[in-house]
Short mmCIF file of C-alpha atoms in Angstrom, two decimals:
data_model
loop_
_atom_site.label_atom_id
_atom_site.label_comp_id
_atom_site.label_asym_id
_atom_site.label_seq_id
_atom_site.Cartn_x
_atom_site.Cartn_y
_atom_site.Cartn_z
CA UNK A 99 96.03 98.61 136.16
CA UNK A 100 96.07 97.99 139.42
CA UNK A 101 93.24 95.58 139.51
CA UNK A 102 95.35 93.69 136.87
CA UNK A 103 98.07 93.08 139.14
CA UNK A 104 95.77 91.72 141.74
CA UNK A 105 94.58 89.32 139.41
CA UNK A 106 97.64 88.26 138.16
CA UNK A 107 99.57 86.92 141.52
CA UNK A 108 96.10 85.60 142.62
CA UNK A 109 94.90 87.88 145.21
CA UNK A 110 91.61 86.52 144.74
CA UNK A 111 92.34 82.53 144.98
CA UNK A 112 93.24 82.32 148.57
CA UNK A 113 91.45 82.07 151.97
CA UNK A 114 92.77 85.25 153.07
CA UNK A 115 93.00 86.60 156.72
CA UNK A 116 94.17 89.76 155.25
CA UNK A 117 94.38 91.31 151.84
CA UNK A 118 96.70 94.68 150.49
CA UNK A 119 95.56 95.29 147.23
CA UNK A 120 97.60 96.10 144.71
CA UNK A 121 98.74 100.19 145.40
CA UNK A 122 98.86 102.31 142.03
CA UNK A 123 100.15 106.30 142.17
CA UNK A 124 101.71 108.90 139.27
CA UNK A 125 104.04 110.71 140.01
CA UNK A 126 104.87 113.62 137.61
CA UNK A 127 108.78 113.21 136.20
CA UNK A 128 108.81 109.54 137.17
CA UNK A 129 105.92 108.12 135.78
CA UNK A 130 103.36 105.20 137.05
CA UNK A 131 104.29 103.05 140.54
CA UNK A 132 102.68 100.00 141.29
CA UNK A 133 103.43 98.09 144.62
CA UNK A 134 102.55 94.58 144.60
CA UNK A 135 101.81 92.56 147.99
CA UNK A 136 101.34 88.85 148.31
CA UNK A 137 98.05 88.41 150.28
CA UNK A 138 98.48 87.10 153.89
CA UNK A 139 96.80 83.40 154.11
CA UNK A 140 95.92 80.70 156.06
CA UNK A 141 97.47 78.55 153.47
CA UNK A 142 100.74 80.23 152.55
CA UNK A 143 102.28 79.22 149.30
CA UNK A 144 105.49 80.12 147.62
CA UNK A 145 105.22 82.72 144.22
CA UNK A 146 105.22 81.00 141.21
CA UNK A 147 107.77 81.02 139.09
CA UNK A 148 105.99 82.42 136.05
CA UNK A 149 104.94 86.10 138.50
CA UNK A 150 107.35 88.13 136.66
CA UNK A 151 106.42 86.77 133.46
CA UNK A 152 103.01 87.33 134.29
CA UNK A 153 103.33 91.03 135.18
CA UNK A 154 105.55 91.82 132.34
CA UNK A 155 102.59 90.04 130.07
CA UNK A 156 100.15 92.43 132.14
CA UNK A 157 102.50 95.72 130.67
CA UNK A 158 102.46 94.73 127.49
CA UNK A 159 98.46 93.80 127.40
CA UNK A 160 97.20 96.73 129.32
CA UNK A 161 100.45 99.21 129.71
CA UNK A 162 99.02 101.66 127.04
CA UNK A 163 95.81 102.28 128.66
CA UNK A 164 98.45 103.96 131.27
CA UNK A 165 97.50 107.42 128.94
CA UNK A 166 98.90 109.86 132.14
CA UNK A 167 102.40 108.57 131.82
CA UNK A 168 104.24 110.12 129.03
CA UNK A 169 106.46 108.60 126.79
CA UNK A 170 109.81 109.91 128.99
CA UNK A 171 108.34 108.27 131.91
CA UNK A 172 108.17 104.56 133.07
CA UNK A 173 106.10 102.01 134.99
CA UNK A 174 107.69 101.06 138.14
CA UNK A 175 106.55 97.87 139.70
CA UNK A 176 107.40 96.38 143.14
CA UNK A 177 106.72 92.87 143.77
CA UNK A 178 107.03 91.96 147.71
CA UNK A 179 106.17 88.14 148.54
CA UNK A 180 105.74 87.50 152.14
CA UNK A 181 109.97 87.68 153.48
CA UNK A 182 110.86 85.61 150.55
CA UNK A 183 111.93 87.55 148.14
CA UNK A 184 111.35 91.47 146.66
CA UNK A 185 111.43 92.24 142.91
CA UNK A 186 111.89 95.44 141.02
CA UNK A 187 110.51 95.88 137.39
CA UNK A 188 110.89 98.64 135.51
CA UNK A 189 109.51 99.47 132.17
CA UNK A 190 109.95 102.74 129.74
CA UNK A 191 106.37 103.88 128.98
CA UNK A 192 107.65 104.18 125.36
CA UNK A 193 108.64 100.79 124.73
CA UNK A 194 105.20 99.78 125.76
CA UNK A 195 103.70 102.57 123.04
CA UNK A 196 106.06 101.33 120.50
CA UNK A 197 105.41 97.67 121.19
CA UNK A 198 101.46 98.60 120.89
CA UNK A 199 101.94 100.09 117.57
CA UNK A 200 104.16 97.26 115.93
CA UNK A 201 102.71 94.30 114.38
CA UNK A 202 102.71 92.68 118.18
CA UNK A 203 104.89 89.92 116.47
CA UNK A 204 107.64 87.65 118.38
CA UNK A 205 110.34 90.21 117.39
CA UNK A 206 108.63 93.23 118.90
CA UNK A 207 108.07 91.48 121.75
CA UNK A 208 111.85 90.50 122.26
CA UNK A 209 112.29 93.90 121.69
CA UNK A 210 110.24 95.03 124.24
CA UNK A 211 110.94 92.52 126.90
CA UNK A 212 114.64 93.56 126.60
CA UNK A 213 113.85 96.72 127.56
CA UNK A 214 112.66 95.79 130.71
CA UNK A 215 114.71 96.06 133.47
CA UNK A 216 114.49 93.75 136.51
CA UNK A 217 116.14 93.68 139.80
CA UNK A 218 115.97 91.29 142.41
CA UNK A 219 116.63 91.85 146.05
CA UNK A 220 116.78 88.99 148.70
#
């Protein structure tokens, strides 16, 4: 999943002087943490403004293959760009297993995208 996230805010579309991959860890009771890093560049560029639309697509494509995280846990995503801003996402691992066995149709995915909860620092 990790490897996702780097792919999805572009860690591998920039002339980079230095790159921090995307860091993924379980931790029992809690469930899956993912920190997120902008790469540093050369070039730097602001986030676009579809990112957390992007990584909440990522959950909802991918989330399930998550199979240590039990239902009572979540997915815990930090999303750090440069000094500009800092974003929190956090998903229950169930909604992802219960959007993954609906029909995948616009309601479920309402439904699951209201259960996502994001905070934004900065």
């Amino acid at each position: 999943m990790a490897g996702i996230f780097d792919q999805v805010v572009g860690h591998d579309q920039l002339p980079l002087i230095h790159t921090q991959r995307t860091l993924g860890m379980y931790q029992p009771g809690v469930g899956a943490l993912f920190f997120i890093r902008t790469p540093v560049s050369l070039f730097p560029r602001l986030p676009s403004p579809h990112i957390e639309s992007n990584i909440l697509e990522a959950l909802t494509d991918y989330g399930t293959t998550l199979s240590q995280v039990q239902a009572d846990e979540h997915i815990i995503v930090e999303y750090r760009h440069s000094d500009l801003r800092l974003v929190y996402l956090q998903v229950p691992k169930s909604a992802i297993d219960a959007y993954a066995s609906s029909d995948l149709d616009h309601d479920a995915r309402e439904a699951f995208r209201k259960k996502a909860v994001w905070k934004w620092v900065k």
